[in-house]
Coordinates of C-alpha atoms and ligand atoms in Angstrom, one line a residue:
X498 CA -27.2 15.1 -15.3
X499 CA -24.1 13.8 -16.7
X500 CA -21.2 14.4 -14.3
X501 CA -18.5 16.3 -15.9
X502 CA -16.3 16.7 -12.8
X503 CA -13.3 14.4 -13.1
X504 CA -13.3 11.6 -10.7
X505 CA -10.4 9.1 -10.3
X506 CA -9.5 5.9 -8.0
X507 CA -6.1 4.2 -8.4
X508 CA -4.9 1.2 -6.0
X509 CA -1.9 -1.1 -5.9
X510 CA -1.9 -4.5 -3.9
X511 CA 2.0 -4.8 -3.5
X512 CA 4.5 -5.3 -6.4
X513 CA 7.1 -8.1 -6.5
X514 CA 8.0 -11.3 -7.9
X515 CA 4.7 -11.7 -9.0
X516 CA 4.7 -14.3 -12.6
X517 CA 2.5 -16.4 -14.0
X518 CA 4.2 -19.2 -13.2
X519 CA 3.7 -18.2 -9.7
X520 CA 0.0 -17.0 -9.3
X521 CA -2.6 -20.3 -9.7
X522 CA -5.7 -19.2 -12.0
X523 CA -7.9 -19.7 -8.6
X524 CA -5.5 -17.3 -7.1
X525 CA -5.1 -14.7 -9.6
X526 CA -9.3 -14.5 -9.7
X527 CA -8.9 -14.2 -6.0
X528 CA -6.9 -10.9 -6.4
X529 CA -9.1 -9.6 -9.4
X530 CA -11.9 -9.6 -7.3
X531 CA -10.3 -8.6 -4.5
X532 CA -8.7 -5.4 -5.8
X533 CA -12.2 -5.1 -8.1
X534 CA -14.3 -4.7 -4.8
X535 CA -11.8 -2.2 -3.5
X536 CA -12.4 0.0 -5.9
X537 CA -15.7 -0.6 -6.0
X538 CA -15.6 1.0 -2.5
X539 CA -13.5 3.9 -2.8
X540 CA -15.9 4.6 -6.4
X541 CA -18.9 4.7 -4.6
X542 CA -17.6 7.0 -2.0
X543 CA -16.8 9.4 -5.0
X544 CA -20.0 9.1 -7.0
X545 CA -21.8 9.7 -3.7
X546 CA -20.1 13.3 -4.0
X547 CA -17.7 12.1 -0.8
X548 CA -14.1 13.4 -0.3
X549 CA -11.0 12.1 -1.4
X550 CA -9.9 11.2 1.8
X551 CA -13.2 8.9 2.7
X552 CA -12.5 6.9 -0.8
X553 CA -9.0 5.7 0.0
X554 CA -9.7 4.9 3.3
X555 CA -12.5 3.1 1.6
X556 CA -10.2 1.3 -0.9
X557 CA -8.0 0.5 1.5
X558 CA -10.2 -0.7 4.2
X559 CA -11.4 -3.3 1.8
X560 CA -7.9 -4.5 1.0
X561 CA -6.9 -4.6 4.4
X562 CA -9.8 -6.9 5.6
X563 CA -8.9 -9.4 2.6
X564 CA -6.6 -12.1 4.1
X565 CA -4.8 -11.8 0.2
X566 CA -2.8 -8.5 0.9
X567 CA -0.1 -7.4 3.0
X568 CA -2.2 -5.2 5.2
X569 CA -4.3 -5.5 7.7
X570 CA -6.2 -9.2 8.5
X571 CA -3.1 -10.8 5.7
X572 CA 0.1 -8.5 7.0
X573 CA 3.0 -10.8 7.1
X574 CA 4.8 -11.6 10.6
X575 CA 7.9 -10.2 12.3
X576 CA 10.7 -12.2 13.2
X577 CA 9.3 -12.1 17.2
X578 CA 5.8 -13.9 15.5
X579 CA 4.2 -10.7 15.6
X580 CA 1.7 -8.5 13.1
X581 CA 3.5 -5.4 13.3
X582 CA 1.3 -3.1 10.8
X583 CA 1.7 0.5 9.5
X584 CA -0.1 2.8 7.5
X585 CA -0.2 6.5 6.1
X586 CA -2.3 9.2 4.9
X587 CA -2.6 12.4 3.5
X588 CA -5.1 14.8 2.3
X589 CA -4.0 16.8 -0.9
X590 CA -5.8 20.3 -0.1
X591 CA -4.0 20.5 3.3
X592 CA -0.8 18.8 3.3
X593 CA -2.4 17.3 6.4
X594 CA -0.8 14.1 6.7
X595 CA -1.3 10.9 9.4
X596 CA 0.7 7.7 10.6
X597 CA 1.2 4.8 12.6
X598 CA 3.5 2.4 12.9
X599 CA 4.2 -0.9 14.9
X600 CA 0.7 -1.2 16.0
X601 CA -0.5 -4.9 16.2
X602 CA -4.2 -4.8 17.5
X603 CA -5.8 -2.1 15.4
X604 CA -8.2 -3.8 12.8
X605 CA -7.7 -0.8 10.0
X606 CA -4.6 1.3 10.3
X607 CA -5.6 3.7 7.7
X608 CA -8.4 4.2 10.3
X609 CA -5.6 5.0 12.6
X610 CA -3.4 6.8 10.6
X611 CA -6.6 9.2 9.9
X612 CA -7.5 10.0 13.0
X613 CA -4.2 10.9 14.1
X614 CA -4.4 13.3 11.1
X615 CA -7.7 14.7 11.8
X616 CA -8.4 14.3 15.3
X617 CA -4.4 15.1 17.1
X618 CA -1.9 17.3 16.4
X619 CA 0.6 15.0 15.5
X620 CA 1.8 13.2 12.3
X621 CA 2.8 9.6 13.4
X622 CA 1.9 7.7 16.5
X623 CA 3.9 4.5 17.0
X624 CA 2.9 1.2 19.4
X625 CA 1.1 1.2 22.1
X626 CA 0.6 5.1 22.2
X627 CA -1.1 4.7 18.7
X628 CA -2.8 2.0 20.0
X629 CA -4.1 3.7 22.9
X630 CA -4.9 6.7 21.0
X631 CA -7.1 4.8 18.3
X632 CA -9.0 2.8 21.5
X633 CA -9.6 6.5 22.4
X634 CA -10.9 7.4 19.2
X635 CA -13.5 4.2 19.2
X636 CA -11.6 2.4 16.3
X637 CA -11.7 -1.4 16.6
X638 CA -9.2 -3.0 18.5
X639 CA -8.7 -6.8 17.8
X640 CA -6.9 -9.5 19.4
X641 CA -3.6 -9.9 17.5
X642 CA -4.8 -13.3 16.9
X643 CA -7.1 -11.9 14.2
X644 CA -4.1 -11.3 11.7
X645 CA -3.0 -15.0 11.7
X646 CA -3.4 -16.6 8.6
X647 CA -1.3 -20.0 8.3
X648 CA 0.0 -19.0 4.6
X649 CA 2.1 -16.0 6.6
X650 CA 3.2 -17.9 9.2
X651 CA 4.8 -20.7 6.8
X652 CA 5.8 -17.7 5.1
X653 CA 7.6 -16.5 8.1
X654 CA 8.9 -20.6 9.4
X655 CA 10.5 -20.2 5.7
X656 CA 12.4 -17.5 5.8
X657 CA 13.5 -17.9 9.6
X658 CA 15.1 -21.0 7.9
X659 CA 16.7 -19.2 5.1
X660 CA 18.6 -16.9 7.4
X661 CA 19.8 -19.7 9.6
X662 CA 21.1 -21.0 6.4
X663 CA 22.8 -17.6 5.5
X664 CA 24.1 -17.3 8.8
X665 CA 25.9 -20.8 8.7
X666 CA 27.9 -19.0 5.2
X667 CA 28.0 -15.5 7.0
X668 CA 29.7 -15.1 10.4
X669 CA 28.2 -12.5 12.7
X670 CA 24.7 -12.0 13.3
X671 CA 22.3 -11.8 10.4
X672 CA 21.0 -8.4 9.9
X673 CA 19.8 -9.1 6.3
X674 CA 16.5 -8.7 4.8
X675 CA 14.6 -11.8 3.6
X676 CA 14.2 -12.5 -0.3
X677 CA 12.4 -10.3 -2.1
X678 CA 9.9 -13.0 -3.4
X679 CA 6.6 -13.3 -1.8
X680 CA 7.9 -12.0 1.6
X681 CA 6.5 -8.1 1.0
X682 CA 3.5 -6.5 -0.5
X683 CA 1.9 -3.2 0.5
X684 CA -1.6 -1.8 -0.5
X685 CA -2.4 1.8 -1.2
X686 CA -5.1 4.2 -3.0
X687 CA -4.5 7.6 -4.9
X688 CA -8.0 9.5 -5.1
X689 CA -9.2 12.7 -7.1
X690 CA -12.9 13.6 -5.9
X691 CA -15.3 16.0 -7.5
X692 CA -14.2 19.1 -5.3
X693 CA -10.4 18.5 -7.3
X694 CA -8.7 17.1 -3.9
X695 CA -6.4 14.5 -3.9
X696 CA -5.2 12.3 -1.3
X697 CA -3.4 8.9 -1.2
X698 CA -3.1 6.0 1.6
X699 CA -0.8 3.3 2.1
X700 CA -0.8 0.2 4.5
X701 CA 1.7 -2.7 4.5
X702 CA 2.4 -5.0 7.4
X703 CA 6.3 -4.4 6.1
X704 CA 8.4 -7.7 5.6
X705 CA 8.4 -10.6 6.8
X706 CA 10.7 -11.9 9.2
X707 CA 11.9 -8.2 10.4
X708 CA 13.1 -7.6 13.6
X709 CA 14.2 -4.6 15.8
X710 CA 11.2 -2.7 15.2
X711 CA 12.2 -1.9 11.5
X712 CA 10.0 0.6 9.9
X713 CA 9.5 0.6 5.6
X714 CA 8.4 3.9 3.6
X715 CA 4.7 2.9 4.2
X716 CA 3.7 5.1 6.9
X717 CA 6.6 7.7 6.2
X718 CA 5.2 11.3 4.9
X719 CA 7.0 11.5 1.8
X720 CA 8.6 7.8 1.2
X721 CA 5.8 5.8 0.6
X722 CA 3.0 8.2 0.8
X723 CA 2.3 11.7 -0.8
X724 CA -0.6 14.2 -1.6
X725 CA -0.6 17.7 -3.0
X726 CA -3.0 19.3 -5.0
X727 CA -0.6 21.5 -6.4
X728 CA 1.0 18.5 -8.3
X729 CA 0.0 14.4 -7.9
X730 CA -1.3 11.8 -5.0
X731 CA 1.2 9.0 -5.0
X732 CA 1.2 5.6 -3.1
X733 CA 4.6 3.6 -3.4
X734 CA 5.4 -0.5 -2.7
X735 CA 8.3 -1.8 -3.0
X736 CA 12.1 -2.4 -1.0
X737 CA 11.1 0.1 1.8
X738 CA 14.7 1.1 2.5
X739 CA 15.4 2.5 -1.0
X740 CA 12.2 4.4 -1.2
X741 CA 13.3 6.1 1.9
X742 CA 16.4 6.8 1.0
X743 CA 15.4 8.4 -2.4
X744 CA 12.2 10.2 -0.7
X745 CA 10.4 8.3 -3.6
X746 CA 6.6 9.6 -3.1
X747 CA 7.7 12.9 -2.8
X748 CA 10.5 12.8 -5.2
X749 CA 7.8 11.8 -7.9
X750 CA 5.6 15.0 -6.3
X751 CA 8.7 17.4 -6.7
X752 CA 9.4 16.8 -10.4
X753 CA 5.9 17.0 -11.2
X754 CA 5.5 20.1 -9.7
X755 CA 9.0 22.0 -10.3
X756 CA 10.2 20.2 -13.0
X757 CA 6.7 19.7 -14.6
X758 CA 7.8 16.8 -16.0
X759 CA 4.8 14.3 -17.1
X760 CA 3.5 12.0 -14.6
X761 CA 4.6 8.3 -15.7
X762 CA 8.2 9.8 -16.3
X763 CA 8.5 11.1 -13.4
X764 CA 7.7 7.8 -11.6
X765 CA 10.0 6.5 -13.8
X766 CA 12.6 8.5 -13.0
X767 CA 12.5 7.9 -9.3
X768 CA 11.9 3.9 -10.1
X769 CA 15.5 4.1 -11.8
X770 CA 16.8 5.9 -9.0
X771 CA 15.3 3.3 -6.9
X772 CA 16.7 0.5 -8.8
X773 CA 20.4 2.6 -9.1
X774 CA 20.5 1.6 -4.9
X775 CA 19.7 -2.1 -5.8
X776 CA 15.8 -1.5 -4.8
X777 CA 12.2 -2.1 -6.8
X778 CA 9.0 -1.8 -6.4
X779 CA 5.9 0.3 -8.0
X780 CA 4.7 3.9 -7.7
X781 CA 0.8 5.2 -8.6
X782 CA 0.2 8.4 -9.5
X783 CA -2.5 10.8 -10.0
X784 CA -2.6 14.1 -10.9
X785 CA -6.0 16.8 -10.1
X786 CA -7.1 16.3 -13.4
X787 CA -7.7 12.7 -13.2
X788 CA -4.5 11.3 -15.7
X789 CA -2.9 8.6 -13.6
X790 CA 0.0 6.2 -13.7
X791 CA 0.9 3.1 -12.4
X792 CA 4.4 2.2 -12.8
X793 CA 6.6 -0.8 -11.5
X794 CA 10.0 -2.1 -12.1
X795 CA 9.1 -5.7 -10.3
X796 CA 7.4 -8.3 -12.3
X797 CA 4.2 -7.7 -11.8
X798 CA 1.9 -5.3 -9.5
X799 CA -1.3 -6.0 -8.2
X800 CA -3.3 -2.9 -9.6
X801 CA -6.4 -1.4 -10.9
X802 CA -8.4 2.1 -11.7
X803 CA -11.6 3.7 -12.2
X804 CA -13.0 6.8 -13.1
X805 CA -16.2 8.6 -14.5
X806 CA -17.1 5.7 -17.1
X807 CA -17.0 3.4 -13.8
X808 CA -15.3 0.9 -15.8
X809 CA -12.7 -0.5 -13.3
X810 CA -9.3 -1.6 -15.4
X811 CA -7.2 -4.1 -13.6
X812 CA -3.7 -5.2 -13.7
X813 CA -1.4 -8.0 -12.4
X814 CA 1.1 -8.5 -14.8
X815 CA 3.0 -5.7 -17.3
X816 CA 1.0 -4.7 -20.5
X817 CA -2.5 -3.2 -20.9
X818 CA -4.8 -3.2 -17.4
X819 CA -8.1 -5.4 -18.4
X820 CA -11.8 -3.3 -18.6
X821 CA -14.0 -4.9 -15.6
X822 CA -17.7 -3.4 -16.6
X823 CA -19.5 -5.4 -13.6
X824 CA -18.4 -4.4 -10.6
X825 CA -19.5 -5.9 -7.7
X826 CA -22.4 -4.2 -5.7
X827 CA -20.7 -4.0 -2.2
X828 CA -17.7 -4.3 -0.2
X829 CA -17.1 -7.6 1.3
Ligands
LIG827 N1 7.4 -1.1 1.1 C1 7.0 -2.1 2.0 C2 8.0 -2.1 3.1 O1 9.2 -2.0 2.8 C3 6.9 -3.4 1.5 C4 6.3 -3.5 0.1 O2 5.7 -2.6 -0.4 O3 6.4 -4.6 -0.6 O4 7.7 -2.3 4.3

């Protein structure tokens, strides 16, 4: 029987300075198939009849296990050499919400941040409590070791340089953020299952080179990460500090549901306002009937969506997201 219910996966991989130029065909077909298999995973939760919830965990778990992405197994290092990941979720139905932040030995924080949304009474855990808490909860613990991947830590060796440069033009001690290049990404999911819930997920491991225990709008109710059934499921990336300041995920929820304003102009809206404060990034969007968005100022944004059809449409650079009919058969 034909299934009539909508059903709707979006995921972003981290917006930036992403050009041609930049991306090497072998590593733009890296991403494709990267971001294809994570919706692949998050789809078949949905077709299976499972919950919002399980498919962006799903998507996401897939994303952050690929060395490619800012999350997870490829988060970028802190200043102190460190893996210092965060991650957020929320389910649409409840306004239940769940978060953790500078953890550096849990294998999946969207793992984490769900079972501090379904399993404690709390909204975000941070460091070593979280980390505890997930132990507890039988999540996999790793050896920090297992997020080193040499391309971050040249990453990081480059920008350390860069700010000594900066600080020998700058007296005082640097406090500024590294380039906005390469140095960031994020991944998240917005998902609509057959039961109309929404939810959304986002996991970064932040920038690169930060220091002082600096926390982005990733694992933030509201800044990086927002569900509601009564208007959209949003997953943000972009210059963490603006998207906190303008509320961004929650901002785009608000004008959907006061203001009623459509979905892309709303994320629109809050990009400009973003970009007003000197920030950019990307926002998707989703909305109980299964229309979606995905919107970036930066240029270009890892992205891709299915739905019903189960034709995956994927997206690096601005313009028209490419149909993907074959779609691999399993996760990685
Ligand atoms: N929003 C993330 C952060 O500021 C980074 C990104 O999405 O590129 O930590």
């Amino acid at each position: 029987m034909a299934d009539t219910l909508p059903i709707r996966l979006v995921i972003h991989g981290g917006a930036g300075a992403i050009t041609r130029s930049r991306l090497t065909v072998e590593r733009e077909q890296a991403y494709t198939q990267a971001l294809a298999q994570s919706l692949a995973a998050g789809y078949a939760v949905l077709e299976a009849g499972g919950s919002s919830v399980d498919a962006v965990i799903a998507a996401i778990g897939v994303m952050e296990d690929s060395p490619l992405f800012n999350a997870g197994r490829g988060a970028v290092f802190s200043h102190a050499g460190r893996n210092e990941l965060e991650a957020s979720i929320m389910e649409g139905s409840t306004l239940m919400a769940g978060a953790v932040a500078a953890v550096t030995t849990i294998r999946n924080p969207i793992r984490a941040a769900h079972a501090v949304m379904t399993k404690s009474a709390h909204v975000m855990l941070i460091g070593e409590g979280a980390e505890a808490f997930a132990a507890e909860q039988g999540l996999e613990i790793v050896d920090p070791s297992y997020f080193y991947t040499q391309y971050r830590w040249d990453q990081l060796q480059k920008a350390i340089a860069k700010e000594h440069v900066l600080r020998d033009h700058d007296a005082g001690p640097t406090t500024s953020l590294p380039d906005r290049d390469e140095k960031r990404g994020t991944v998240g999911a917005v998902a609509l299952d057959r039961y109309g819930n929404l939810a959304a997920g986002t996991s970064t491991g932040g920038l690169t080179n930060k220091r002082f225990g600096r926390v982005g709008d990733s694992p933030l109710i509201g800044a990086g990460t927002y569900a509601d059934n009564r208007s959209i499921a949003v997953s943000a990336t972009g210059t963490g500090e603006m998207f906190i300041r303008t509320l961004a995920a929650f901002n785009t929820a608000a004008q959907v549901r006061l203001q009623h304003a459509p979905i892309a102009e709303a994320a629109d809206n809050v990009l400009a306002e973003i970009a007003a404060i000197g920030g950019d990034g990307g926002l998707i969007v989703l909305d109980a009937t299964g229309n979606y968005a995905m919107r970036f100022n930066t240029s270009g944004m890892y992205r891709g969506a299915i739905g019903n059809d189960g034709i995956a449409r994927l997206g690096i650079f601005p313009g028209a997201e490419t149909p993907v009919t074959c779609l691999p058969a399993s996760a990685p």
